One Martini backbone bead per residue (centre of mass of N, CA, C, O) as a GRO file, in nm:
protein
  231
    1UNK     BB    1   2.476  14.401   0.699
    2UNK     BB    2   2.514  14.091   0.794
    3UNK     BB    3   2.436  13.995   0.452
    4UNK     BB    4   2.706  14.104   0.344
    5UNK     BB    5   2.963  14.125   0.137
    6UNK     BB    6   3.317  14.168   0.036
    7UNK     BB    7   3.496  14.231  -0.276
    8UNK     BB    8   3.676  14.220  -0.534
    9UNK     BB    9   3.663  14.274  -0.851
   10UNK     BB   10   3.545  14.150  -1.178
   11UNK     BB   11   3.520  14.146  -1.476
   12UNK     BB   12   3.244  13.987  -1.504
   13UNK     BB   13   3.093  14.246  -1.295
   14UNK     BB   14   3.050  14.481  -1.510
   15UNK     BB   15   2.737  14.439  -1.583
   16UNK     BB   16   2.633  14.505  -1.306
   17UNK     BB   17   2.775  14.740  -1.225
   18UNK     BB   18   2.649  14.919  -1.458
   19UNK     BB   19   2.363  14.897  -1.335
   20UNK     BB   20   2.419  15.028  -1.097
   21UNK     BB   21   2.456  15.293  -1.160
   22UNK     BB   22   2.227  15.359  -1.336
   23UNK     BB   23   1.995  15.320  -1.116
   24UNK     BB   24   2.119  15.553  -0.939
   25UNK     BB   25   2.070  15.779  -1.138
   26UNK     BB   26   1.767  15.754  -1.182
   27UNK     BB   27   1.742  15.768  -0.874
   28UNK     BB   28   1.699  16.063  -0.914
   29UNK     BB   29   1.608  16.345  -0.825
   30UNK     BB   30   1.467  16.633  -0.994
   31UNK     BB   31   1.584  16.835  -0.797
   32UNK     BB   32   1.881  16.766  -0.836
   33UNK     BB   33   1.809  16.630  -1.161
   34UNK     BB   34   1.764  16.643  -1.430
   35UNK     BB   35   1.614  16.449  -1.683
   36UNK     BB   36   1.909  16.500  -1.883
   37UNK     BB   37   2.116  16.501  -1.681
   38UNK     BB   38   2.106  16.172  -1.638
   39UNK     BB   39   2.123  16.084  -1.950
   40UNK     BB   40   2.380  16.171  -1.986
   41UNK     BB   41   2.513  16.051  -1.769
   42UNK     BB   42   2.430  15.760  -1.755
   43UNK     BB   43   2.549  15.478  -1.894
   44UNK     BB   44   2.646  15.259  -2.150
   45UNK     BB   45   2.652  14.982  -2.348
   46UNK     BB   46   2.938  15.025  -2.455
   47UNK     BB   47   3.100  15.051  -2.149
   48UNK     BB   48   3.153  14.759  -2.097
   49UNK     BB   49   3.441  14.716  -2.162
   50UNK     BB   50   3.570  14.906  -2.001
   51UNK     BB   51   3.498  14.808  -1.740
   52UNK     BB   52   3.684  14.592  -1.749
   53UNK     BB   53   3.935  14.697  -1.786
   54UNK     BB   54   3.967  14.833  -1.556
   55UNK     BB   55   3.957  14.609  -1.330
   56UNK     BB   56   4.225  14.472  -1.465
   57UNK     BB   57   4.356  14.784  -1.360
   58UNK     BB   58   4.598  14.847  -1.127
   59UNK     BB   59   4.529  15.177  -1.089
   60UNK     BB   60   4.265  15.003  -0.991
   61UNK     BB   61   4.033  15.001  -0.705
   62UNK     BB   62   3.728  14.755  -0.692
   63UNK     BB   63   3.479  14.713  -0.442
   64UNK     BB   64   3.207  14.482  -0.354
   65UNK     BB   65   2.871  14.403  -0.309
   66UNK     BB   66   2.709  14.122  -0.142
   67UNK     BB   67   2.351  14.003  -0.151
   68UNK     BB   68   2.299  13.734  -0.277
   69UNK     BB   69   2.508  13.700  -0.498
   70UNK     BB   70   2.436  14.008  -0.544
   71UNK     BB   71   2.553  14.332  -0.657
   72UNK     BB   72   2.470  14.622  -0.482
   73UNK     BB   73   2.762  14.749  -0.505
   74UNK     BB   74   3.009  15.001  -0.563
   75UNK     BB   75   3.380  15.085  -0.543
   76UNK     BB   76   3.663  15.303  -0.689
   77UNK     BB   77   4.022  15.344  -0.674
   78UNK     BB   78   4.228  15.597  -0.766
   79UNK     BB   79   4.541  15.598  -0.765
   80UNK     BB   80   4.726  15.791  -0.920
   81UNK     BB   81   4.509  16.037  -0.833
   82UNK     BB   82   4.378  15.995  -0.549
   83UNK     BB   83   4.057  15.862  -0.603
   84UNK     BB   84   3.722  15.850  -0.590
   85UNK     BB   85   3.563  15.731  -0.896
   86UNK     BB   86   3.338  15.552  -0.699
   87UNK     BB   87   2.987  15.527  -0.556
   88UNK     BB   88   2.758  15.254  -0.570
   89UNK     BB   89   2.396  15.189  -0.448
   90UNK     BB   90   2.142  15.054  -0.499
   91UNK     BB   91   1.802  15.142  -0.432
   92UNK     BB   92   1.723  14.853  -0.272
   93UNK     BB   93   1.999  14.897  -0.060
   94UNK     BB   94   1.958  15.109   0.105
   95UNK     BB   95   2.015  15.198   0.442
   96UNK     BB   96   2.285  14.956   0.537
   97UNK     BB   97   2.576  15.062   0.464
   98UNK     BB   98   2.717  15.019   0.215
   99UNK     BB   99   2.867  15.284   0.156
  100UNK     BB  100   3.033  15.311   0.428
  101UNK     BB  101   3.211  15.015   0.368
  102UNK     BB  102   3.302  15.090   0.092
  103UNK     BB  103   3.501  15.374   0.184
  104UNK     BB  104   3.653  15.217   0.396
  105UNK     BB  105   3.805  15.037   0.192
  106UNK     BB  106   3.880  15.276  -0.026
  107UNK     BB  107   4.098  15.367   0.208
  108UNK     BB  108   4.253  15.152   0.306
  109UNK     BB  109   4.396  15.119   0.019
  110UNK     BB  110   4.520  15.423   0.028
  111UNK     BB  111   4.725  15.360   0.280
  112UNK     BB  112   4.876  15.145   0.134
  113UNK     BB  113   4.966  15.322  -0.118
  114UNK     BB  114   5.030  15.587   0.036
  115UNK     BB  115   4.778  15.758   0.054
  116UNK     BB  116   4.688  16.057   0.252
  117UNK     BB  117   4.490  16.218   0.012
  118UNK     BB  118   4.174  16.231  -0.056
  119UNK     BB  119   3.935  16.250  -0.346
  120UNK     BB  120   3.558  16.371  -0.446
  121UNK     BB  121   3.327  16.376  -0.692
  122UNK     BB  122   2.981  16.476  -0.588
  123UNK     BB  123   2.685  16.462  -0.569
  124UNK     BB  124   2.480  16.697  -0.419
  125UNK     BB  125   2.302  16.454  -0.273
  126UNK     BB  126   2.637  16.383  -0.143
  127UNK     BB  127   2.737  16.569   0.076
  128UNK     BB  128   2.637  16.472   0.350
  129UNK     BB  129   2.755  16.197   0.355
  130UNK     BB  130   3.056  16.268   0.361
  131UNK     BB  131   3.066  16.453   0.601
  132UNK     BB  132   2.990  16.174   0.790
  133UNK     BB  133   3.307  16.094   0.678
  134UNK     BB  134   3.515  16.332   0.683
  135UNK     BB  135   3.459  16.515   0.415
  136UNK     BB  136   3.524  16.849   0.245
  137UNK     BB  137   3.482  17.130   0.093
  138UNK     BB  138   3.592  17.319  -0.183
  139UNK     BB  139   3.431  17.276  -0.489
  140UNK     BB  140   3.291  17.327  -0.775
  141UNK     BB  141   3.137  17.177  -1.031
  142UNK     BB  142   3.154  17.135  -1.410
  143UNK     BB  143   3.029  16.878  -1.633
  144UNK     BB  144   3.032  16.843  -1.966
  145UNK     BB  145   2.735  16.589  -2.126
  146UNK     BB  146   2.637  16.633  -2.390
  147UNK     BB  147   2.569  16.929  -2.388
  148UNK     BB  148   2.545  16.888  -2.054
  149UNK     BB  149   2.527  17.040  -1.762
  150UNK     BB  150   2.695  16.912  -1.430
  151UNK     BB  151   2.690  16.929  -1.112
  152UNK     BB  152   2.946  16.938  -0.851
  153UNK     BB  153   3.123  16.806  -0.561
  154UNK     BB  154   3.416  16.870  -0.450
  155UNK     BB  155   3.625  16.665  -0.206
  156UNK     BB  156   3.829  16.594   0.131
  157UNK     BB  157   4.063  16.364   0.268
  158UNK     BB  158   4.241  16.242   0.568
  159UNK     BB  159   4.416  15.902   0.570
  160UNK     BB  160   4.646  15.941   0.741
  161UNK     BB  161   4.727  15.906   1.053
  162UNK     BB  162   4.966  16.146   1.034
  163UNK     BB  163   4.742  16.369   0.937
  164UNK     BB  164   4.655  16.710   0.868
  165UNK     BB  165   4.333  16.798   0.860
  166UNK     BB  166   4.474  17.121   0.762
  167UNK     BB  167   4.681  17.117   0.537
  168UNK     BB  168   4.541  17.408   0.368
  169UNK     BB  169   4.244  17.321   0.281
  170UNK     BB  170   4.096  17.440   0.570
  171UNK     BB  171   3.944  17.590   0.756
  172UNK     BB  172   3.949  17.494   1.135
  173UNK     BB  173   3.606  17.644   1.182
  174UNK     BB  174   3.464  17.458   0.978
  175UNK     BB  175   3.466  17.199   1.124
  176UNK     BB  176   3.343  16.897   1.168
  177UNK     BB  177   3.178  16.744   1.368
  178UNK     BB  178   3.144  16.423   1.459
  179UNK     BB  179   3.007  16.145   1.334
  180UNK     BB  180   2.746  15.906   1.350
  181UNK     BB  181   2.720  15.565   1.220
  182UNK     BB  182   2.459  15.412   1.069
  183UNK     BB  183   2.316  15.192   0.909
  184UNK     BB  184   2.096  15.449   0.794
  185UNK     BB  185   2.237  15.748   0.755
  186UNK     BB  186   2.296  15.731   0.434
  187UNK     BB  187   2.012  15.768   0.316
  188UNK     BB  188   1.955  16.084   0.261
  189UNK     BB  189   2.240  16.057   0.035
  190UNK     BB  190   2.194  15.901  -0.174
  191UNK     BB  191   2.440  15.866  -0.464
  192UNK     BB  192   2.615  15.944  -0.663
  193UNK     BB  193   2.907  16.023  -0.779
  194UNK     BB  194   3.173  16.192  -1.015
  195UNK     BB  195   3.305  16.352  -1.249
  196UNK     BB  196   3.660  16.439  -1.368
  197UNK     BB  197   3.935  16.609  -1.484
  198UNK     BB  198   4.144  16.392  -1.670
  199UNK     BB  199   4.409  16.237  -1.690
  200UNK     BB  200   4.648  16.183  -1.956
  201UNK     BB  201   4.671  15.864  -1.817
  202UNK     BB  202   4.419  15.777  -1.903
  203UNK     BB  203   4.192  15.527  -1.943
  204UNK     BB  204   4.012  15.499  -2.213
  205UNK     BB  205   3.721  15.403  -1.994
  206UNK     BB  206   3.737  15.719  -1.887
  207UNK     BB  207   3.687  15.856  -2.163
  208UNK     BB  208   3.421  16.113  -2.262
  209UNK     BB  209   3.460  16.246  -2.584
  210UNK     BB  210   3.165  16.159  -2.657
  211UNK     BB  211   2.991  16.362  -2.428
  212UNK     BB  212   3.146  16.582  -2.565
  213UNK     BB  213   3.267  16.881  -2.638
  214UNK     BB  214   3.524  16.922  -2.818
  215UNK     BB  215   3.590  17.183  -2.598
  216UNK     BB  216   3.598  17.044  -2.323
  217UNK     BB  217   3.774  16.761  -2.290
  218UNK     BB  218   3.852  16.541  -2.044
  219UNK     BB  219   3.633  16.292  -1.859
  220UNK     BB  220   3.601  16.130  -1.620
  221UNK     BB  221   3.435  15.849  -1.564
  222UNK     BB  222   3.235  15.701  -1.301
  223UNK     BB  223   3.252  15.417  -1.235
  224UNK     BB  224   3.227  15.439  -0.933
  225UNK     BB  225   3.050  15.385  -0.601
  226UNK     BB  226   2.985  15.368  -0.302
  227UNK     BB  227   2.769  15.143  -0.203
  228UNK     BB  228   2.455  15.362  -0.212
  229UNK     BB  229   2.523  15.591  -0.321
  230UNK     BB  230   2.628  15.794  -0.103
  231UNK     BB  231   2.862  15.995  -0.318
   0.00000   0.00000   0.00000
């Protein structure tokens, strides 16, 4: 990985971010995910105008990967809500680090802004993934989408440094033992991580009423996915 290079994102990379995101959830295999709900899931070419004002918007910290000054993976850190609400990166990009360091640098982020405990509604095919990364499932979510329902796991860690792995949130006879990651781990988890419950202080290209049926409520679009989308 060490001919990847991240740096902050800029509102003009929103179309290469918009594109991989798109093209991890079309490569999630279909025993994960039927293709409707692929297609339902993957972002439109509408959606492009919300992802820039996302990235240009204080309130999202946004960190791309770059191989060959092209874009390979992006992850996105929601301050106000305490939550990574994307981590993807391209399907041909797998398996280099790049998810793993895209997480930790979202957590670096979640640190300074003094948040203690971050959450992540992760694909499921992407639970082994964060669990090698210290993060833990607390329950299933489904989330519907253009009347097509698509299944998610909550998981959470404590990033502070002086927080209580146990606080409250999970059995500590549960607890996975430390894991080592090596530049390669990641590759069996990859894939997208997903929408959740929308604040209802989300910025406008957070809502996804136009994918939801009337009754359904608001739901954060997943903007983005760290590294290898193997979250």
């Amino acid at each position: 990985m060490s001919d990847v290079r991240f740096r902050r994102a800029e509102p003009e990379d929103a179309e290469e971010i918009l594109s991989i995101k798109r093209a991890a959830i079309e490569d999630l295999e279909h025993w994960q995910y039927s293709p409707e709900q692929v297609d339902a899931w993957k972002p439109k070419d509408s959606y492009l105008d919300t992802f820039e004002e996302a990235i240009g918007d204080d309130r999202f910290v946004v960190h791309v990967g770059e191989r060959d000054d092209r874009i390979v993976g992006y992850g996105a850190l929601n301050v106000p809500d305490e939550r990574i609400d994307a981590v993807y990166v391209h399907p041909d990009h797998h398996g280099h680090g790049v998810a793993t360091a895209l997480v930790k640098q979202l957590e670096l982020s979640a640190q300074f802004q003094g948040i203690e405990t971050i959450d992540i509604v992760a694909a499921r095919n992407a639970v082994p993934f964060y669990e090698s990364v210290g993060y833990w499932q607390l329950d299933d979510e489904v989330t519907t989408i253009e009347d097509v329902s698509v299944e998610f796991v909550r998981m959470r860690k404590h990033v502070a440094d002086d927080a209580d792995p146990f606080e409250g949130d999970r059995d500590p006879g549960d607890t996975p033992e430390p894991t080592e990651i090596d530049d390669a781990s990641d590759d069996p988890a990859d894939g997208p991580s997903a929408p959740r419950l929308a604040d209802s202080e989300a910025p406008d290209w957070f809502q996804l009423d136009e994918w939801l049926d009337d009754d359904t409520g608001d739901v954060d679009e997943l903007f983005d996915s760290t590294d290898e989308s193997d979250g």
